[in-house]
Structures are given as C-alpha cells and as structure tokens.
PDB file of C-alpha atoms in Angstrom:
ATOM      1  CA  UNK W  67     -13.869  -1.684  15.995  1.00 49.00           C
ATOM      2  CA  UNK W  68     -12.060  -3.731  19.012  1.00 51.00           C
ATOM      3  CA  UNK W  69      -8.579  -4.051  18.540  1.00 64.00           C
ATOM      4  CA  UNK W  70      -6.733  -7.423  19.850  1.00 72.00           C
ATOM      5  CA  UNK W  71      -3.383  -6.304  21.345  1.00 85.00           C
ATOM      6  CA  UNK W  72      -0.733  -8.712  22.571  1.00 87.00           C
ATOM      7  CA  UNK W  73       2.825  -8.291  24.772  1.00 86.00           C
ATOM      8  CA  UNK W  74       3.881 -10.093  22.331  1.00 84.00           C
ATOM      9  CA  UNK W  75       4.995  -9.932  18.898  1.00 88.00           C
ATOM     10  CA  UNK W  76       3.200 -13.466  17.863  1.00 83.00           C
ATOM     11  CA  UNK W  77       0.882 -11.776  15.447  1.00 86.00           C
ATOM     12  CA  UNK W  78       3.659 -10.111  13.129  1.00 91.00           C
ATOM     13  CA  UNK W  79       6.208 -11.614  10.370  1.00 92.00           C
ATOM     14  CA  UNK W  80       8.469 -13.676  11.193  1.00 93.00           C
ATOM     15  CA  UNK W  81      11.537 -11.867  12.488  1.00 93.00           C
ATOM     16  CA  UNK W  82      13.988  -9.637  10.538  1.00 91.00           C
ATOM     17  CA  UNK W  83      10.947  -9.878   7.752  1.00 93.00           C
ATOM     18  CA  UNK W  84      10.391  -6.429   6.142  1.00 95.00           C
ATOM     19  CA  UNK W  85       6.666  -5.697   5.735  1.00 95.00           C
ATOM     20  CA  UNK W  86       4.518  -2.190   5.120  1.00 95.00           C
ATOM     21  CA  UNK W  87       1.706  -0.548   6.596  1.00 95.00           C
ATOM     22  CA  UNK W  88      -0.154   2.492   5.652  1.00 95.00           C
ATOM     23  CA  UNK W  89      -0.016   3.859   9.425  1.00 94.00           C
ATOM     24  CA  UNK W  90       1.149   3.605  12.675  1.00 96.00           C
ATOM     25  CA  UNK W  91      -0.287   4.326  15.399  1.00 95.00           C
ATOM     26  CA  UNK W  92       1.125   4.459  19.088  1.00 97.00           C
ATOM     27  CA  UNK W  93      -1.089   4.963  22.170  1.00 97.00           C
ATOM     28  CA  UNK W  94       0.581   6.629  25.133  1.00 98.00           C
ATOM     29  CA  UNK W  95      -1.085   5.018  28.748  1.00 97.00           C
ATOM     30  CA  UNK W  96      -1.209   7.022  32.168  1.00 97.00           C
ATOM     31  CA  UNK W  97       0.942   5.563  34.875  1.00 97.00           C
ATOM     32  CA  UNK W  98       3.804   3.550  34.752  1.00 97.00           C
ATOM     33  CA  UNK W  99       4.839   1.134  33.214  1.00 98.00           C
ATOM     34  CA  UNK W 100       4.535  -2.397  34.472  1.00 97.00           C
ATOM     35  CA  UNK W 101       7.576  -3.488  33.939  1.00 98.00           C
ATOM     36  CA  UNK W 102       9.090  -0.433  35.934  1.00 98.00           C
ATOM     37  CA  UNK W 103       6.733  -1.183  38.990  1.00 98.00           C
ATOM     38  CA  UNK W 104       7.807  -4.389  38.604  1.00 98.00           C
ATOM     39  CA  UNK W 105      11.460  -4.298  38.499  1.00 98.00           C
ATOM     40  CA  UNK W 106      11.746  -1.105  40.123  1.00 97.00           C
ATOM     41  CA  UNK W 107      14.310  -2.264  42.279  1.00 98.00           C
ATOM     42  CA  UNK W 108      16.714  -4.137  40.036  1.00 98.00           C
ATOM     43  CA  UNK W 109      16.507  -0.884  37.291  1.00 98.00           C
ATOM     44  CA  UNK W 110      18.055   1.699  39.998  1.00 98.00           C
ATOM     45  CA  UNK W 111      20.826  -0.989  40.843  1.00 98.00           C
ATOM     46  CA  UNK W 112      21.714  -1.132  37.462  1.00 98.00           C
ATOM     47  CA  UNK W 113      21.605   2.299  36.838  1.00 98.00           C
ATOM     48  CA  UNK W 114      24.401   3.057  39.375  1.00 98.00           C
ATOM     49  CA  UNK W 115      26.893   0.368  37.391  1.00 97.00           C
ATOM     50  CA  UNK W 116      25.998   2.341  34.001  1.00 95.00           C
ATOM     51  CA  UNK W 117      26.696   5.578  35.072  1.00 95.00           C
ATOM     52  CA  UNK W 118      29.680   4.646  36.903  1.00 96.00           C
ATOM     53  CA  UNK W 119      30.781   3.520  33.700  1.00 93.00           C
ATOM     54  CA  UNK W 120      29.816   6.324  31.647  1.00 91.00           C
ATOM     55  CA  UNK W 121      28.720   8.843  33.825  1.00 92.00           C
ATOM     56  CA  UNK W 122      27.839  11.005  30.956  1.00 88.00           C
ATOM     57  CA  UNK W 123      24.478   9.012  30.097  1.00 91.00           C
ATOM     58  CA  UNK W 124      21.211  10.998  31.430  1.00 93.00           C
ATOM     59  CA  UNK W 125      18.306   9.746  32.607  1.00 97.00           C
ATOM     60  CA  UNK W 126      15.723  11.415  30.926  1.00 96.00           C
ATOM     61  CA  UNK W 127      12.490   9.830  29.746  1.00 97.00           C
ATOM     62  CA  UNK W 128      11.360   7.746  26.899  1.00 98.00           C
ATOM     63  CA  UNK W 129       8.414   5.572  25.419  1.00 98.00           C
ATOM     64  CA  UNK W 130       8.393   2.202  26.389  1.00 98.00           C
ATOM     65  CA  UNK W 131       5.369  -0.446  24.647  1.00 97.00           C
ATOM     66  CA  UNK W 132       3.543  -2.575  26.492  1.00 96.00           C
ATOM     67  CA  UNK W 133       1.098  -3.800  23.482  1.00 95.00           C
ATOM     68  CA  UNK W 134       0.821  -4.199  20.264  1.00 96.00           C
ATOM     69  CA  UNK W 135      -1.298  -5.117  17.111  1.00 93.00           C
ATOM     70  CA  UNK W 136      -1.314  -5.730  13.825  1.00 91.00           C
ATOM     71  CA  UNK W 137      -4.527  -4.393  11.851  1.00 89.00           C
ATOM     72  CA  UNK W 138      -5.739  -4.143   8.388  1.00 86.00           C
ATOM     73  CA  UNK W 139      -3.154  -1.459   7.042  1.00 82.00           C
ATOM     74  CA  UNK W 140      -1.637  -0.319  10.065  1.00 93.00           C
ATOM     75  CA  UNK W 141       0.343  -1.146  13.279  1.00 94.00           C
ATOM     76  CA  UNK W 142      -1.239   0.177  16.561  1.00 95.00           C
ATOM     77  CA  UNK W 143       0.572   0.006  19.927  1.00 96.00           C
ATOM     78  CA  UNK W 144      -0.045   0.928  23.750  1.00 97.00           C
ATOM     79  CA  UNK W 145       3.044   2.302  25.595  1.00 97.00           C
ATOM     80  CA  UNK W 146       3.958   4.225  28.852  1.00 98.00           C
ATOM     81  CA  UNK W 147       6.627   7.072  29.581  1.00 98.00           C
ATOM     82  CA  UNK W 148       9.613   5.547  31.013  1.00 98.00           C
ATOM     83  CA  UNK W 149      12.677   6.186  32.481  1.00 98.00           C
ATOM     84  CA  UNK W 150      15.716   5.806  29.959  1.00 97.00           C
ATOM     85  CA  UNK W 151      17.247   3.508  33.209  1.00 98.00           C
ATOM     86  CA  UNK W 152      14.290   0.846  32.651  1.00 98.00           C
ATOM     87  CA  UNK W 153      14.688   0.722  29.136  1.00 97.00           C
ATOM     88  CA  UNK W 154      18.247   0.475  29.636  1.00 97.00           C
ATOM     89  CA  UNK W 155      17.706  -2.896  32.018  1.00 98.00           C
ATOM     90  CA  UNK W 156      14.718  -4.734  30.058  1.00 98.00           C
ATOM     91  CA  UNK W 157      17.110  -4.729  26.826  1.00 95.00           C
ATOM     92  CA  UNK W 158      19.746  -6.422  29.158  1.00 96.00           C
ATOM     93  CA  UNK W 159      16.686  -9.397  30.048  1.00 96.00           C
ATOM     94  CA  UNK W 160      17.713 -12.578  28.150  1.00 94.00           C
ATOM     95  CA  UNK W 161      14.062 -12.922  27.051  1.00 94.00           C
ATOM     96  CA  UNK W 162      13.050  -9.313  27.090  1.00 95.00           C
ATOM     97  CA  UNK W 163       9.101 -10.207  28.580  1.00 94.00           C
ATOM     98  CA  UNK W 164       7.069  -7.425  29.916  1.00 96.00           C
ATOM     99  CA  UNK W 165       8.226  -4.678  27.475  1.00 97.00           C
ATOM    100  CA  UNK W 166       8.481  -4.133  23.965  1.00 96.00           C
ATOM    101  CA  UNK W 167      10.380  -1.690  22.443  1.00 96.00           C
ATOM    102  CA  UNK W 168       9.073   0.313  18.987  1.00 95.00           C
ATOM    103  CA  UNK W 169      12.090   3.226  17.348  1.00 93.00           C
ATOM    104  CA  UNK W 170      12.182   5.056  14.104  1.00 93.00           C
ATOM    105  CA  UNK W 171      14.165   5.164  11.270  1.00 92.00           C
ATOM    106  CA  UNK W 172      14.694   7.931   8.818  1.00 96.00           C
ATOM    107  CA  UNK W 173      16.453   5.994   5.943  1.00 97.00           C
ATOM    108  CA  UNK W 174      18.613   9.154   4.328  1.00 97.00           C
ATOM    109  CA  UNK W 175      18.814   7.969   0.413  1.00 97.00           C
ATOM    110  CA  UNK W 176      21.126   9.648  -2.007  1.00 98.00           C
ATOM    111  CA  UNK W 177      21.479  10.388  -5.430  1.00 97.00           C
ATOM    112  CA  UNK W 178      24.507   8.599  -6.074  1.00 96.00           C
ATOM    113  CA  UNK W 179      22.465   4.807  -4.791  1.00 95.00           C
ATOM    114  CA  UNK W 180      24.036   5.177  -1.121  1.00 97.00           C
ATOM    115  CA  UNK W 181      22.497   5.542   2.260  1.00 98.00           C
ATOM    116  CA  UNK W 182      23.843   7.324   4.929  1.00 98.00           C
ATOM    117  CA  UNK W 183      24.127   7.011   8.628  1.00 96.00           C
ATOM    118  CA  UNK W 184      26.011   7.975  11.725  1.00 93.00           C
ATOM    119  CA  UNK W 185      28.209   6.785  14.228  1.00 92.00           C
ATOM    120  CA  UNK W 186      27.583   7.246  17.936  1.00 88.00           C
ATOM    121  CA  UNK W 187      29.994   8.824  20.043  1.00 82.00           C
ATOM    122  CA  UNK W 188      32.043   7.770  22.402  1.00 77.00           C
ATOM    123  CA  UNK W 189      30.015   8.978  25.336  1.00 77.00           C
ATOM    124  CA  UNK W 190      26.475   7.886  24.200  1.00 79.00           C
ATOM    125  CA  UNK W 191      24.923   4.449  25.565  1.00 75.00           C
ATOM    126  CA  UNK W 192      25.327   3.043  22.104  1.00 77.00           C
ATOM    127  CA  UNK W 193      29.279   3.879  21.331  1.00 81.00           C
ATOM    128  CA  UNK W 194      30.673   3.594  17.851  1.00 87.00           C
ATOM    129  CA  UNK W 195      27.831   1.945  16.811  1.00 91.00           C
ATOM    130  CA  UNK W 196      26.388   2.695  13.072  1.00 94.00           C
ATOM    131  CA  UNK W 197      23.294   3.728  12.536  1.00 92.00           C
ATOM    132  CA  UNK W 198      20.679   5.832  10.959  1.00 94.00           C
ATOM    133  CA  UNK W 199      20.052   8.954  12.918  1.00 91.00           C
ATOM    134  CA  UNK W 200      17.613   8.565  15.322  1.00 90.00           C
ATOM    135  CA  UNK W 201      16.277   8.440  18.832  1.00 86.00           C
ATOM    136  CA  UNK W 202      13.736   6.509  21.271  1.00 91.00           C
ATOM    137  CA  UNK W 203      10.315   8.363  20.902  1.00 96.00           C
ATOM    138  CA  UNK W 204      10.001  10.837  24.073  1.00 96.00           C
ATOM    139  CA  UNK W 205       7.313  13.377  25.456  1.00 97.00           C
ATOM    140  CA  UNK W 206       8.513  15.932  23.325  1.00 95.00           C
ATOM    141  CA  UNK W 207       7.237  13.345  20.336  1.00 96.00           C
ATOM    142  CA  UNK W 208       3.744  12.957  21.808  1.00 97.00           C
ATOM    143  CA  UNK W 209       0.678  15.190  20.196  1.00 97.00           C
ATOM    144  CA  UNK W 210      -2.900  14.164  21.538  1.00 96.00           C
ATOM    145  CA  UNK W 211      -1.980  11.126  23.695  1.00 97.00           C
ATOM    146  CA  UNK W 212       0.009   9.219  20.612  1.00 97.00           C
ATOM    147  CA  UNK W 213       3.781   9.069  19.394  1.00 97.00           C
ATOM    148  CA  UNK W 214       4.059  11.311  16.114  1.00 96.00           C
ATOM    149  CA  UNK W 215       6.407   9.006  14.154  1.00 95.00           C
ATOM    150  CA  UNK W 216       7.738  12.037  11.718  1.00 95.00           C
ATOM    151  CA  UNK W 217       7.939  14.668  14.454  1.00 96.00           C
ATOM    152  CA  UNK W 218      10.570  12.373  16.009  1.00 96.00           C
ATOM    153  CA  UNK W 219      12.106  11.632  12.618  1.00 96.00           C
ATOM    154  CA  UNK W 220      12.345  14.762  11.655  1.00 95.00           C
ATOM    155  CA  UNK W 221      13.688  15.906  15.247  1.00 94.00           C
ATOM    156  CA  UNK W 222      16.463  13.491  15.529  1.00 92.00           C
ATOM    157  CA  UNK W 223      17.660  14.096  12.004  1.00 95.00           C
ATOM    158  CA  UNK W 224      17.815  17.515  12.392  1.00 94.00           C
ATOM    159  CA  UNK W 225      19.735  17.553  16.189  1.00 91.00           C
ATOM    160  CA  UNK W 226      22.211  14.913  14.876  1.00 91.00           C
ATOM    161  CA  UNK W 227      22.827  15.914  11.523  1.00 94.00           C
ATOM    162  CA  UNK W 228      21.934  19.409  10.085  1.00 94.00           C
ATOM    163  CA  UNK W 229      20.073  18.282   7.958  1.00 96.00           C
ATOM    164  CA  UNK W 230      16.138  18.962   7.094  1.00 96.00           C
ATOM    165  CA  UNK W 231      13.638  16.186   6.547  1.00 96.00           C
ATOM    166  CA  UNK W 232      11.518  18.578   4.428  1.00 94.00           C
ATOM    167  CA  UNK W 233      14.344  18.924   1.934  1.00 92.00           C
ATOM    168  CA  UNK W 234      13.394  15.211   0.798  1.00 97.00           C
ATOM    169  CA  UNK W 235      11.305  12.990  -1.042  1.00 97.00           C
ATOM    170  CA  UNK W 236       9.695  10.284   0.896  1.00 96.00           C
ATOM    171  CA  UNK W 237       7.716   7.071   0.983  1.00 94.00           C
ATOM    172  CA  UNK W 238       4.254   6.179   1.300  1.00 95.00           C
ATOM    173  CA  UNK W 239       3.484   4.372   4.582  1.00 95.00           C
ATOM    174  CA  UNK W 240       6.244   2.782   6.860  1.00 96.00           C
ATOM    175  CA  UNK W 241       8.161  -0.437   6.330  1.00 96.00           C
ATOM    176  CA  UNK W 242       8.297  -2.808   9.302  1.00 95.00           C
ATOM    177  CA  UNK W 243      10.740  -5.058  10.803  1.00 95.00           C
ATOM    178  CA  UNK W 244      11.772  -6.518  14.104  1.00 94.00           C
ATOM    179  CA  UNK W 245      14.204  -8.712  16.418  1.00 93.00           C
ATOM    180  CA  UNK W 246      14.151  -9.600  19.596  1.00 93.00           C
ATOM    181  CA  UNK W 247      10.887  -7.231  21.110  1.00 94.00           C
ATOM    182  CA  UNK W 248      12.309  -3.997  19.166  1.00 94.00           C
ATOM    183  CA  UNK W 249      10.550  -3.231  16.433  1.00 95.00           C
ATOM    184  CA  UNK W 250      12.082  -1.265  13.567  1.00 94.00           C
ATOM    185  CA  UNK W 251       9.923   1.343  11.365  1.00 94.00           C
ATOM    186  CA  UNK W 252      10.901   3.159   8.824  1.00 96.00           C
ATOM    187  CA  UNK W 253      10.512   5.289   5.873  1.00 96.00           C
ATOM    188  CA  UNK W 254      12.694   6.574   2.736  1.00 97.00           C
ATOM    189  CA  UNK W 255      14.351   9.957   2.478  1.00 97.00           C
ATOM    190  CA  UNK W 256      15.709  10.737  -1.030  1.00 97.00           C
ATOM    191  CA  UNK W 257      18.232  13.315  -1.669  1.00 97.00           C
ATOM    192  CA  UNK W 258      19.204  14.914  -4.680  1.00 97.00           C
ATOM    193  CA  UNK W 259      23.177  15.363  -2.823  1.00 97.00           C
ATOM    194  CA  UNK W 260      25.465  12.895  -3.405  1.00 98.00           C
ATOM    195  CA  UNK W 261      26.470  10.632   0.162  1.00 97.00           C
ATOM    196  CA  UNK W 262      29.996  13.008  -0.230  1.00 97.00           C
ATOM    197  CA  UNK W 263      27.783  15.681  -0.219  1.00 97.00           C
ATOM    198  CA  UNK W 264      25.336  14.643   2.604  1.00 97.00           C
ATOM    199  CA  UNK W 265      28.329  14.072   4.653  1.00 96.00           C
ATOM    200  CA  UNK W 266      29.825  17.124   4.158  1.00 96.00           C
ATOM    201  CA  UNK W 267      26.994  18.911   5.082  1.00 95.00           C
ATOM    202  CA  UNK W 268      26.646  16.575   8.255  1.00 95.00           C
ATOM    203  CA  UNK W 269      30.610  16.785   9.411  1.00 93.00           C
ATOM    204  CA  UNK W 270      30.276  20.908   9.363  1.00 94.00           C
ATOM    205  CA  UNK W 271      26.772  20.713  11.631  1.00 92.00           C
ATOM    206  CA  UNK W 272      29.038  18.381  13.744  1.00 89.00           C
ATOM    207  CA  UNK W 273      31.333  21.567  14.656  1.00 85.00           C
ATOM    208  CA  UNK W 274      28.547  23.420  15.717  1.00 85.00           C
ATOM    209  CA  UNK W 275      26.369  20.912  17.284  1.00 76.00           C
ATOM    210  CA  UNK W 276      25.640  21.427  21.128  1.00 70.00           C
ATOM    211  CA  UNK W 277      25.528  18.039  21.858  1.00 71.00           C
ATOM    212  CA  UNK W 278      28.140  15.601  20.508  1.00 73.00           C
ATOM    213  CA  UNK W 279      26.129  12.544  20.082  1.00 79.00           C
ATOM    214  CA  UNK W 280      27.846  11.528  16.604  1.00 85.00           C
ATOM    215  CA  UNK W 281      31.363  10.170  15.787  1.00 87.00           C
ATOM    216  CA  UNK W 282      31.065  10.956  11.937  1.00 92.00           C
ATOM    217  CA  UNK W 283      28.873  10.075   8.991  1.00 94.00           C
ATOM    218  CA  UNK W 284      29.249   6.863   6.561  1.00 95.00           C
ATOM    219  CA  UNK W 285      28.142   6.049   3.175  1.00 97.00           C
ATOM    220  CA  UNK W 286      26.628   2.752   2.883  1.00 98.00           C
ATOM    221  CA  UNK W 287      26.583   1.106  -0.207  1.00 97.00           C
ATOM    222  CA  UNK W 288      26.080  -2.554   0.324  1.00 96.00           C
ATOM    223  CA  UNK W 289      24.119  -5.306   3.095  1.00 95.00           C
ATOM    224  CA  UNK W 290      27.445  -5.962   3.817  1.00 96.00           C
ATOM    225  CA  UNK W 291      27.735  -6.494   7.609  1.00 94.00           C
ATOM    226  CA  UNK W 292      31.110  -6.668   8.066  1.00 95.00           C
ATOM    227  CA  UNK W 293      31.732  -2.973   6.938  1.00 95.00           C
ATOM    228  CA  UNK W 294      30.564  -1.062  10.345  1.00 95.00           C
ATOM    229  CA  UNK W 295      29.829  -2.272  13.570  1.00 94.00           C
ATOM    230  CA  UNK W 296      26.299  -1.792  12.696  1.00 94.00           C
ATOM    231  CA  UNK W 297      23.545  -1.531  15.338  1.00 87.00           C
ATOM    232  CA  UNK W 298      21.065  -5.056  14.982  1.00 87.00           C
ATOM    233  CA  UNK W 299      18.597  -2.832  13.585  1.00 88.00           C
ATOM    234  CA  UNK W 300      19.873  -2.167  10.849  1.00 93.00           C
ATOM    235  CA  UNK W 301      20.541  -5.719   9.440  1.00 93.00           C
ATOM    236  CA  UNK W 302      17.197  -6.287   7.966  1.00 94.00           C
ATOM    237  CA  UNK W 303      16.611  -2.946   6.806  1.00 95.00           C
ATOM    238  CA  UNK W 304      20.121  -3.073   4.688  1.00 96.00           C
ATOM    239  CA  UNK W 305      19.614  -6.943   3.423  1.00 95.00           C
ATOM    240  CA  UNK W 306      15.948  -5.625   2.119  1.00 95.00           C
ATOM    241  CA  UNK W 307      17.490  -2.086   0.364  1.00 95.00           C
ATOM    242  CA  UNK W 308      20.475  -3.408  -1.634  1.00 95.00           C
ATOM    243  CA  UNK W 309      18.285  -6.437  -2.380  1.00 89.00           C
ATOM    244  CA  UNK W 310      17.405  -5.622  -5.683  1.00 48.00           C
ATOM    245  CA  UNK W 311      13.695  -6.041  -5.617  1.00 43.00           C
ATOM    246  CA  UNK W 312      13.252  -5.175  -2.091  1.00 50.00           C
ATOM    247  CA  UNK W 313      10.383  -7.818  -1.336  1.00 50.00           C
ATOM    248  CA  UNK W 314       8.198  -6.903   1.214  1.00 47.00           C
ATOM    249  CA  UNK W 315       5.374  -8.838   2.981  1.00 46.00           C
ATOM    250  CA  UNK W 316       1.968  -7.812   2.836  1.00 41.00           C
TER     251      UNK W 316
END
C-alpha cells in the first residue's frame, strides 16, 4: 500500500481538533535533516545566545519530522535525528516550514476526576511552564528504525515523576491534536490515588531525582487557562477532557 506523506499538516483536522487513531507510527530516516543542512548556519548562531542565557540547556539529540500522513486508523510519519539546537531554532520560525514537530503525552488521570502535571524548572528550556510529563522522542526511544510512543511515555514519566506507567489503566489507541506544526498525541493513564496522593508520591521522587527538571506537581481540575501558565499543548487536550462528552473526530 503507497502511503501519501506531506510537510504539511493539510491532510489532518482542523487545528486544536482532538481526533483518534488506532496507531502511530513514526519512521526514523538516515542523514540529516533538511532543515538542519539547510539552516545549519543560523541554528549554531542561535545556539550561542541560548546557552548564554541558560547555559545549563544540553545539546543532546532528538526526533525531528519531516512527513507526515494520515491513513485509515493510524498516523504515520518520517523523521530524522536532530540536534536539540535545530529544534530549538525551527520553533522560533514565524511559519515553522521545513520541519514538523510530533511529542507525547501521558495524560496521568486520578481517582478523585483530576489530572496531574508538572512544572518545569527553572533551568530547563521550557521554565515554569505546566505540563504533562514528558519529553521530545530521542534515540533511546527508537526500536527497529521507528519511535516507540510508550517506551518514551513510560520513560519520561518515570525520570520526572516516580511514578510507573504499568501501575495504570489506559486507553485504546492515541488521541490527536495539533497547533502550529507540533502535533500532540496522547493517551489516558488512570490511577486509583487521589491527585493529593499522586503528588505526594511525585514531590518525594523530586528529593531524590538526579536531574531537577520539575518545579512541583499540580492538580488540574478544569480547561481553565488562566490557572497555570500552561504549555500550548495542552489547551486542546484540557478543553476536550473537562468537556463533558469529550467529542472526538473520526
């Protein structure tokens, strides 16, 4: 079966629409990317004025899309390894063109109707910003040439928070939504804790945590944007949980 890829996200929902597949499935390309050959230049210029300002961020490497599709059932990408710095100048690119950008999101559910999520620290490249844990897919989430969406769930929830993955019930399939060439996916993690539980549990892995990436832990309990200084991301995925019916587009 051929499958029609585009660099653009024409053939999805409209933006910010929340829609499900059965699968995903993310191709990972030899060489680099073409927007890093291309701007090659431009990234290591602005790399110098981010570190300078927080010369704690690292560059290490990421996935970065190029393609993507939307199929019968399923969302299928192409994407390259990347630099962290090139990722770091495309989302910076008024329009965004020659990249797209695909990141997970373990939606922790708890028994008590809330959701919970972190806040970045201070150091990270996305300070005091609120958000559920995760991280960019990365080598370490790639298993026969293709990002492993619940091997980086599972992962990030684990280095950020304490807590195991495995411990929950989850969703069929993955819900989809996206803004601006990122594309959101995401699945549902309930708990049988209460969120004053769940945050217990994440404030004491925060005291033995080797790397500091989180501020804290929130309970979220309404789409209200105004509460946190919430990451874009999460918008959509907030206005379609607490919306009491949760429509979703086929």
């Amino acid at each position: 079966m051929t499958i029609e890829l585009s660099d653009d996200l024409s053939g999805l929902p409209p933006e910010r629409t929340v829609f499900h597949v059965d699968r995903v499935r993310m191709r990972i390309m030899t060489g680099d990317h073409p927007f890093h050959l291309a701007e090659r230049e431009a990234i290591a210029e602005n790399w110098k004025r981010e570190i300078a300002a927080n010369p704690a961020l690292f560059d290490g490497r990421m996935i970065l899309q190029r393609r993507i599709g939307l199929v019968r059932g399923g969302i299928v990408s192409e994407g390259y390894i990347a630099p962290f710095s090139t990722f770091l100048w495309w989302r910076k690119q008024p329009e965004r063109h020659g990249a797209l950008h695909i990141h997970s999101y373990p939606v922790l559910e708890t028994s008590d109707g809330a959701l919970v999520a972190i806040r970045k620290g201070a150091h990270t490249a996305n300070a005091g910003m609120v958000y559920f844990a995760c991280g960019s897919f990365d080598p370490d989430d790639v298993v026969d040439g293709h990002c492993d969406p619940e091997l980086n769930m599972r992962r990030e929830v684990l280095e950020e928070t304490g807590i195991e993955l495995h411990d929950a019930t989850v969703s069929d399939g993955y819900y989809i939504a996206h803004f601006r060439r990122t594309v959101t996916l995401f699945r549902l993690f309930r708990f049988d804790e209460t969120a004053d539980q769940m945050i217990a549990r994440i404030e004491r892995h925060m005291h033995v945590a080797e790397d500091k990436e989180i501020a804290g832990a929130v309970a979220i309990r309404s789409a209200d944007p105004s509460v946190h200084p919430y990451h874009v991301g999460m918008l959509p995925v907030l206005n379609w949980y607490f919306g009491q019916g949760q429509d979703v587009a086929e």
